[in-house]
CSV table of N, CA, C and O in Angstrom, one decimal:
chain,number,residue,atom,x,y,z
A,1,MET,N,-22.9,-8.0,2.6
A,1,MET,CA,-21.7,-7.4,2.0
A,1,MET,C,-20.8,-6.9,3.1
A,1,MET,O,-21.2,-6.3,4.1
A,2,VAL,N,-19.5,-7.2,3.0
A,2,VAL,CA,-18.5,-6.8,4.0
A,2,VAL,C,-18.0,-5.5,3.6
A,2,VAL,O,-17.7,-5.2,2.5
A,3,SER,N,-18.0,-4.6,4.6
A,3,SER,CA,-17.5,-3.2,4.3
A,3,SER,C,-16.0,-3.2,4.3
A,3,SER,O,-15.3,-4.0,5.1
A,4,LYS,N,-15.4,-2.4,3.5
A,4,LYS,CA,-14.0,-2.2,3.5
A,4,LYS,C,-13.5,-1.3,4.6
A,4,LYS,O,-14.2,-0.4,5.0
A,5,SER,N,-12.3,-1.5,5.0
A,5,SER,CA,-11.7,-0.6,6.0
A,5,SER,C,-11.3,0.6,5.3
A,5,SER,O,-11.1,0.7,4.1
A,6,LEU,N,-11.1,1.7,6.1
A,6,LEU,CA,-10.6,2.9,5.5
A,6,LEU,C,-9.2,2.7,4.9
A,6,LEU,O,-8.9,3.3,3.8
A,7,ALA,N,-8.4,1.9,5.5
A,7,ALA,CA,-7.1,1.6,4.9
A,7,ALA,C,-7.2,0.9,3.5
A,7,ALA,O,-6.5,1.3,2.6
A,8,GLU,N,-8.1,0.0,3.4
A,8,GLU,CA,-8.4,-0.7,2.2
A,8,GLU,C,-8.9,0.2,1.1
A,8,GLU,O,-8.4,0.3,0.0
A,9,GLU,N,-9.8,1.1,1.5
A,9,GLU,CA,-10.3,2.1,0.5
A,9,GLU,C,-9.2,3.0,0.1
A,9,GLU,O,-9.1,3.3,-1.1
A,10,THR,N,-8.4,3.5,1.0
A,10,THR,CA,-7.3,4.4,0.7
A,10,THR,C,-6.3,3.8,-0.3
A,10,THR,O,-6.0,4.4,-1.3
A,11,VAL,N,-5.9,2.6,0.1
A,11,VAL,CA,-4.9,1.9,-0.8
A,11,VAL,C,-5.4,1.6,-2.2
A,11,VAL,O,-4.8,1.9,-3.2
A,12,PHE,N,-6.7,1.1,-2.3
A,12,PHE,CA,-7.2,0.9,-3.6
A,12,PHE,C,-7.4,2.2,-4.4
A,12,PHE,O,-7.2,2.2,-5.6
A,13,ASN,N,-7.8,3.2,-3.7
A,13,ASN,CA,-8.0,4.5,-4.4
A,13,ASN,C,-6.7,5.0,-5.0
A,13,ASN,O,-6.6,5.4,-6.2
A,14,ILE,N,-5.6,5.0,-4.2
A,14,ILE,CA,-4.3,5.4,-4.7
A,14,ILE,C,-3.8,4.5,-5.8
A,14,ILE,O,-3.3,5.0,-6.8
A,15,LEU,N,-3.9,3.2,-5.6
A,15,LEU,CA,-3.5,2.3,-6.7
A,15,LEU,C,-4.3,2.4,-8.0
A,15,LEU,O,-3.7,2.3,-9.1
A,16,SER,N,-5.6,2.7,-7.8
A,16,SER,CA,-6.4,2.9,-9.0
A,16,SER,C,-5.9,4.2,-9.8
A,16,SER,O,-5.9,4.2,-11.0
A,17,GLU,N,-5.5,5.2,-9.1
A,17,GLU,CA,-5.0,6.4,-9.7
A,17,GLU,C,-3.7,6.1,-10.5
A,17,GLU,O,-3.5,6.5,-11.6
A,18,PHE,N,-2.8,5.3,-9.9
A,18,PHE,CA,-1.6,4.9,-10.5
A,18,PHE,C,-2.0,4.1,-11.8
A,18,PHE,O,-1.4,4.4,-12.9
A,19,ALA,N,-2.9,3.1,-11.7
A,19,ALA,CA,-3.2,2.3,-12.8
A,19,ALA,C,-3.8,3.2,-14.0
A,19,ALA,O,-3.5,2.9,-15.2
A,20,ASP,N,-4.7,4.1,-13.6
A,20,ASP,CA,-5.3,5.0,-14.6
A,20,ASP,C,-4.2,5.8,-15.3
A,20,ASP,O,-4.2,6.0,-16.5
A,21,GLU,N,-3.3,6.4,-14.5
A,21,GLU,CA,-2.2,7.3,-15.1
A,21,GLU,C,-1.3,6.5,-16.0
A,21,GLU,O,-0.8,7.0,-17.0
A,22,TRP,N,-1.1,5.2,-15.6
A,22,TRP,CA,-0.1,4.4,-16.4
A,22,TRP,C,-0.8,3.6,-17.5
A,22,TRP,O,-0.1,2.9,-18.2
A,23,GLY,N,-2.1,3.8,-17.7
A,23,GLY,CA,-2.8,3.1,-18.8
A,23,GLY,C,-2.9,1.6,-18.6
A,23,GLY,O,-2.9,0.8,-19.5
A,24,LEU,N,-2.9,1.1,-17.3
A,24,LEU,CA,-3.0,-0.3,-17.0
A,24,LEU,C,-4.5,-0.7,-17.0
A,24,LEU,O,-5.1,-1.2,-16.1
A,25,ASP,N,-5.1,-0.6,-18.2
A,25,ASP,CA,-6.6,-0.8,-18.3
A,25,ASP,C,-6.9,-2.3,-18.1
A,25,ASP,O,-8.0,-2.6,-17.7
A,26,ASP,N,-6.0,-3.2,-18.4
A,26,ASP,CA,-6.3,-4.6,-18.3
A,26,ASP,C,-6.1,-5.2,-16.9
A,26,ASP,O,-6.3,-6.3,-16.6
A,27,LEU,N,-5.5,-4.3,-16.0
A,27,LEU,CA,-5.2,-4.8,-14.7
A,27,LEU,C,-6.5,-5.0,-13.8
A,27,LEU,O,-7.3,-4.1,-13.7
A,28,GLU,N,-6.6,-6.2,-13.3
A,28,GLU,CA,-7.7,-6.5,-12.3
A,28,GLU,C,-7.1,-6.2,-10.9
A,28,GLU,O,-6.4,-7.1,-10.3
A,29,LEU,N,-7.3,-5.0,-10.4
A,29,LEU,CA,-6.7,-4.7,-9.1
A,29,LEU,C,-7.4,-5.4,-8.0
A,29,LEU,O,-8.7,-5.3,-7.9
A,30,SER,N,-6.7,-6.2,-7.2
A,30,SER,CA,-7.2,-7.0,-6.1
A,30,SER,C,-6.3,-7.0,-5.0
A,30,SER,O,-5.1,-6.5,-5.1
A,31,THR,N,-6.6,-7.6,-3.9
A,31,THR,CA,-5.7,-7.8,-2.8
A,31,THR,C,-4.5,-8.7,-3.1
A,31,THR,O,-3.5,-8.6,-2.5
A,32,GLU,N,-4.6,-9.5,-4.2
A,32,GLU,CA,-3.6,-10.3,-4.6
A,32,GLU,C,-2.6,-9.7,-5.5
A,32,GLU,O,-1.5,-10.2,-5.8
A,33,THR,N,-2.9,-8.5,-6.0
A,33,THR,CA,-2.1,-7.8,-7.0
A,33,THR,C,-0.7,-7.5,-6.3
A,33,THR,O,-0.6,-7.0,-5.2
A,34,GLN,N,0.4,-7.7,-7.1
A,34,GLN,CA,1.7,-7.5,-6.6
A,34,GLN,C,2.2,-6.1,-7.2
A,34,GLN,O,2.0,-5.9,-8.4
A,35,LEU,N,2.7,-5.3,-6.3
A,35,LEU,CA,3.1,-4.0,-6.7
A,35,LEU,C,4.2,-3.9,-7.8
A,35,LEU,O,4.0,-3.2,-8.8
A,36,LYS,N,5.2,-4.7,-7.7
A,36,LYS,CA,6.3,-4.7,-8.7
A,36,LYS,C,6.0,-5.6,-9.9
A,36,LYS,O,6.0,-5.1,-11.0
A,37,SER,N,5.6,-6.8,-9.7
A,37,SER,CA,5.4,-7.7,-10.8
A,37,SER,C,4.2,-7.5,-11.6
A,37,SER,O,4.2,-7.6,-12.8
A,38,ASP,N,3.1,-7.1,-11.0
A,38,ASP,CA,1.8,-6.8,-11.7
A,38,ASP,C,1.7,-5.4,-12.1
A,38,ASP,O,1.1,-5.1,-13.2
A,39,MET,N,2.2,-4.4,-11.3
A,39,MET,CA,2.0,-3.0,-11.7
A,39,MET,C,3.3,-2.3,-12.1
A,39,MET,O,3.3,-1.1,-12.4
A,40,SER,N,4.4,-3.0,-12.1
A,40,SER,CA,5.7,-2.5,-12.5
A,40,SER,C,6.1,-1.3,-11.6
A,40,SER,O,6.8,-0.4,-12.1
A,41,PHE,N,5.8,-1.4,-10.3
A,41,PHE,CA,6.2,-0.4,-9.4
A,41,PHE,C,7.8,-0.3,-9.2
A,41,PHE,O,8.4,-1.4,-9.3
A,42,GLU,N,8.3,0.9,-9.1
A,42,GLU,CA,9.7,1.1,-8.8
A,42,GLU,C,9.8,1.7,-7.4
A,42,GLU,O,8.7,2.0,-6.8
A,43,SER,N,10.9,1.9,-6.9
A,43,SER,CA,11.1,2.4,-5.5
A,43,SER,C,10.4,3.7,-5.3
A,43,SER,O,9.7,4.0,-4.3
A,44,THR,N,10.5,4.6,-6.3
A,44,THR,CA,9.8,5.9,-6.2
A,44,THR,C,8.3,5.8,-6.2
A,44,THR,O,7.6,6.6,-5.5
A,45,ASP,N,7.8,4.8,-6.9
A,45,ASP,CA,6.3,4.6,-6.9
A,45,ASP,C,5.9,4.1,-5.5
A,45,ASP,O,4.8,4.5,-5.0
A,46,ILE,N,6.7,3.3,-4.9
A,46,ILE,CA,6.3,2.8,-3.6
A,46,ILE,C,6.3,3.9,-2.6
A,46,ILE,O,5.4,4.0,-1.7
A,47,MET,N,7.3,4.8,-2.7
A,47,MET,CA,7.4,6.0,-1.8
A,47,MET,C,6.1,6.9,-2.0
A,47,MET,O,5.6,7.4,-1.1
A,48,GLN,N,5.7,7.0,-3.3
A,48,GLN,CA,4.5,7.8,-3.5
A,48,GLN,C,3.3,7.2,-2.9
A,48,GLN,O,2.4,7.9,-2.4
A,49,LEU,N,3.2,5.9,-3.0
A,49,LEU,CA,2.1,5.2,-2.4
A,49,LEU,C,2.1,5.4,-0.9
A,49,LEU,O,1.1,5.7,-0.3
A,50,PHE,N,3.2,5.3,-0.3
A,50,PHE,CA,3.4,5.5,1.2
A,50,PHE,C,3.0,6.9,1.6
A,50,PHE,O,2.4,7.1,2.6
A,51,LEU,N,3.5,7.9,0.8
A,51,LEU,CA,3.1,9.3,1.1
A,51,LEU,C,1.6,9.5,1.0
A,51,LEU,O,1.1,10.2,1.9
A,52,GLY,N,1.0,8.9,0.0
A,52,GLY,CA,-0.5,9.0,-0.1
A,52,GLY,C,-1.2,8.4,1.1
A,52,GLY,O,-2.2,9.0,1.6
A,53,ILE,N,-0.7,7.3,1.5
A,53,ILE,CA,-1.3,6.6,2.7
A,53,ILE,C,-1.1,7.5,3.9
A,53,ILE,O,-2.0,7.7,4.7
A,54,GLN,N,0.1,8.0,4.1
A,54,GLN,CA,0.4,8.8,5.3
A,54,GLN,C,-0.4,10.1,5.3
A,54,GLN,O,-0.9,10.5,6.4
A,55,GLU,N,-0.7,10.7,4.1
A,55,GLU,CA,-1.6,11.8,4.1
A,55,GLU,C,-3.0,11.5,4.5
A,55,GLU,O,-3.7,12.3,5.1
A,56,ALA,N,-3.4,10.3,4.2
A,56,ALA,CA,-4.8,9.9,4.6
A,56,ALA,C,-4.9,9.6,6.1
A,56,ALA,O,-6.0,9.7,6.7
A,57,PHE,N,-3.8,9.3,6.8
A,57,PHE,CA,-3.8,9.0,8.2
A,57,PHE,C,-2.7,9.9,8.9
A,57,PHE,O,-1.7,9.4,9.4
A,58,PRO,N,-2.9,11.2,8.9
A,58,PRO,CA,-1.9,12.2,9.3
A,58,PRO,C,-1.5,12.0,10.8
A,58,PRO,O,-0.4,12.4,11.2
A,59,SER,N,-2.5,11.5,11.6
A,59,SER,CA,-2.2,11.4,13.1
A,59,SER,C,-1.5,10.1,13.4
A,59,SER,O,-1.2,9.8,14.6
A,60,VAL,N,-1.3,9.2,12.4
A,60,VAL,CA,-0.7,7.9,12.7
A,60,VAL,C,0.7,7.9,12.1
A,60,VAL,O,0.9,8.2,10.9
A,61,GLN,N,1.7,7.5,13.0
A,61,GLN,CA,3.1,7.3,12.5
A,61,GLN,C,3.2,5.9,11.9
A,61,GLN,O,3.1,5.0,12.7
A,62,ILE,N,3.3,5.8,10.6
A,62,ILE,CA,3.3,4.5,10.0
A,62,ILE,C,4.8,4.2,9.6
A,62,ILE,O,5.3,4.8,8.7
A,63,PRO,N,5.4,3.2,10.3
A,63,PRO,CA,6.8,2.8,10.0
A,63,PRO,C,6.9,1.9,8.7
A,63,PRO,O,7.1,0.7,8.8
A,64,PHE,N,6.8,2.5,7.6
A,64,PHE,CA,6.8,1.8,6.3
A,64,PHE,C,8.0,0.9,6.1
A,64,PHE,O,8.0,-0.1,5.4
A,65,GLN,N,9.2,1.3,6.7
A,65,GLN,CA,10.4,0.6,6.5
A,65,GLN,C,10.2,-0.8,7.0
A,65,GLN,O,10.8,-1.8,6.5
A,66,SER,N,9.3,-1.0,8.0
A,66,SER,CA,9.1,-2.3,8.6
A,66,SER,C,8.3,-3.2,7.6
A,66,SER,O,8.4,-4.4,7.7
A,67,LEU,N,7.6,-2.6,6.7
A,67,LEU,CA,6.9,-3.3,5.7
A,67,LEU,C,7.7,-3.8,4.5
A,67,LEU,O,7.6,-4.9,4.0
A,68,VAL,N,8.7,-3.0,4.1
A,68,VAL,CA,9.5,-3.2,2.9
A,68,VAL,C,10.9,-3.9,3.2
A,68,VAL,O,11.6,-4.2,2.3
A,69,MET,N,11.2,-4.0,4.5
A,69,MET,CA,12.5,-4.6,4.8
A,69,MET,C,12.3,-5.7,5.8
A,69,MET,O,11.6,-5.7,6.8
A,70,LYS,N,13.0,-6.8,5.5
A,70,LYS,CA,13.0,-8.0,6.4
A,70,LYS,C,14.5,-8.4,6.6
A,70,LYS,O,15.2,-8.6,5.6
A,71,ASP,N,14.9,-8.6,7.8
A,71,ASP,CA,16.3,-9.0,8.1
A,71,ASP,C,17.3,-8.0,7.5
A,71,ASP,O,18.3,-8.5,7.0
A,72,GLY,N,17.0,-6.7,7.4
A,72,GLY,CA,17.9,-5.8,6.9
A,72,GLY,C,18.0,-5.7,5.4
A,72,GLY,O,18.8,-5.0,4.8
A,73,LYS,N,17.1,-6.4,4.7
A,73,LYS,CA,17.1,-6.4,3.2
A,73,LYS,C,15.8,-6.0,2.7
A,73,LYS,O,14.7,-6.4,3.3
A,74,PHE,N,15.7,-5.3,1.6
A,74,PHE,CA,14.5,-5.0,0.9
A,74,PHE,C,13.8,-6.3,0.4
A,74,PHE,O,14.5,-7.1,-0.1
A,75,ILE,N,12.5,-6.4,0.6
A,75,ILE,CA,11.7,-7.5,0.0
A,75,ILE,C,11.6,-7.4,-1.5
A,75,ILE,O,11.8,-6.3,-2.0
A,76,ASP,N,11.4,-8.5,-2.1
A,76,ASP,CA,11.3,-8.5,-3.6
A,76,ASP,C,10.0,-7.9,-4.2
A,76,ASP,O,10.1,-7.2,-5.1
A,77,ASP,N,8.9,-8.1,-3.5
A,77,ASP,CA,7.6,-7.6,-4.0
A,77,ASP,C,6.7,-7.5,-2.8
A,77,ASP,O,7.0,-8.0,-1.7
A,78,LEU,N,5.6,-6.9,-3.1
A,78,LEU,CA,4.6,-6.6,-2.0
A,78,LEU,C,3.2,-6.7,-2.6
A,78,LEU,O,2.9,-6.1,-3.6
A,79,ALA,N,2.4,-7.5,-1.9
A,79,ALA,CA,1.0,-7.7,-2.4
A,79,ALA,C,0.1,-6.5,-1.7
A,79,ALA,O,0.4,-6.1,-0.6
A,80,VAL,N,-0.9,-6.2,-2.4
A,80,VAL,CA,-1.8,-5.1,-1.9
A,80,VAL,C,-2.4,-5.5,-0.6
A,80,VAL,O,-2.5,-4.7,0.3
A,81,ARG,N,-2.7,-6.8,-0.4
A,81,ARG,CA,-3.2,-7.3,0.9
A,81,ARG,C,-2.2,-7.0,2.1
A,81,ARG,O,-2.6,-6.7,3.2
A,82,ASP,N,-0.9,-7.1,1.8
A,82,ASP,CA,0.1,-6.9,2.8
A,82,ASP,C,0.1,-5.4,3.2
A,82,ASP,O,0.3,-5.1,4.4
A,83,VAL,N,0.0,-4.5,2.2
A,83,VAL,CA,0.0,-3.1,2.5
A,83,VAL,C,-1.3,-2.8,3.4
A,83,VAL,O,-1.2,-2.1,4.4
A,84,ILE,N,-2.4,-3.3,3.0
A,84,ILE,CA,-3.7,-3.0,3.7
A,84,ILE,C,-3.6,-3.6,5.1
A,84,ILE,O,-3.9,-2.8,6.1
A,85,ALA,N,-3.1,-4.8,5.3
A,85,ALA,CA,-3.0,-5.4,6.6
A,85,ALA,C,-2.1,-4.6,7.5
A,85,ALA,O,-2.3,-4.3,8.7
A,86,PHE,N,-0.9,-4.1,7.0
A,86,PHE,CA,0.0,-3.4,7.7
A,86,PHE,C,-0.5,-2.1,8.2
A,86,PHE,O,-0.4,-1.7,9.3
A,87,VAL,N,-1.2,-1.3,7.3
A,87,VAL,CA,-1.8,-0.1,7.6
A,87,VAL,C,-2.9,-0.3,8.7
A,87,VAL,O,-3.0,0.5,9.6
A,88,ASN,N,-3.7,-1.3,8.5
A,88,ASN,CA,-4.8,-1.6,9.5
A,88,ASN,C,-4.2,-1.8,10.9
A,88,ASN,O,-4.7,-1.3,11.9
A,89,THR,N,-3.1,-2.5,10.9
A,89,THR,CA,-2.4,-2.8,12.2
A,89,THR,C,-1.9,-1.6,12.8
A,89,THR,O,-2.1,-1.3,14.0
A,90,GLU,N,-1.2,-0.7,12.0
A,90,GLU,CA,-0.6,0.5,12.6
A,90,GLU,C,-1.7,1.5,13.0
A,90,GLU,O,-1.5,2.1,14.1
A,91,VAL,N,-2.8,1.6,12.3
A,91,VAL,CA,-3.9,2.4,12.7
A,91,VAL,C,-4.5,1.9,14.0
A,91,VAL,O,-4.8,2.7,15.0
A,92,ALA,N,-4.7,0.6,14.1
A,92,ALA,CA,-5.3,0.0,15.4
A,92,ALA,C,-4.3,0.3,16.5
A,92,ALA,O,-4.8,0.6,17.6
A,93,LYS,N,-3.0,0.1,16.3
A,93,LYS,CA,-2.1,0.4,17.4
A,93,LYS,C,-2.2,1.9,17.9
A,93,LYS,O,-2.1,2.2,19.1
A,94,SER,N,-2.3,2.8,16.9
A,94,SER,CA,-2.4,4.2,17.2
A,94,SER,C,-3.7,4.5,18.0
A,94,SER,O,-3.6,5.3,19.0
A,95,ILE,N,-4.8,3.9,17.7
A,95,ILE,CA,-6.0,4.1,18.4
A,95,ILE,C,-6.0,3.5,19.8
A,95,ILE,O,-6.4,4.2,20.7
A,96,SER,N,-5.4,2.3,20.0
A,96,SER,CA,-5.3,1.7,21.3
A,96,SER,C,-4.3,2.5,22.2
A,96,SER,O,-4.4,2.5,23.4
A,97,ALA,N,-3.3,3.2,21.6
A,97,ALA,CA,-2.4,3.9,22.4
A,97,ALA,C,-2.9,5.3,22.8
A,97,ALA,O,-2.4,5.9,23.8
A,98,ALA,N,-3.9,5.7,22.1
A,98,ALA,CA,-4.5,7.1,22.4
A,98,ALA,C,-5.3,7.1,23.7
A,98,ALA,O,-5.7,6.2,24.3
């Protein structure tokens, strides 16, 4: 069995809370889940997700704008795997810089 990273556990826990609150009982939450098209996330929901992640990693400065903007424009959607990979990368950078 492959263990999950802390970032993956954190992201899945937060998204599971959203799904429970919103009554998304039929949602199969996976790394392929799209925040907007599968979970109907809006901008404020994405900000809440980022705040929850930041609270889980208080000593790491996570530049979320780099995740949601490409070439000066907001991206259309975001997969759970992209959020996890981004957080893992930023945490690793923080550890190596320490």
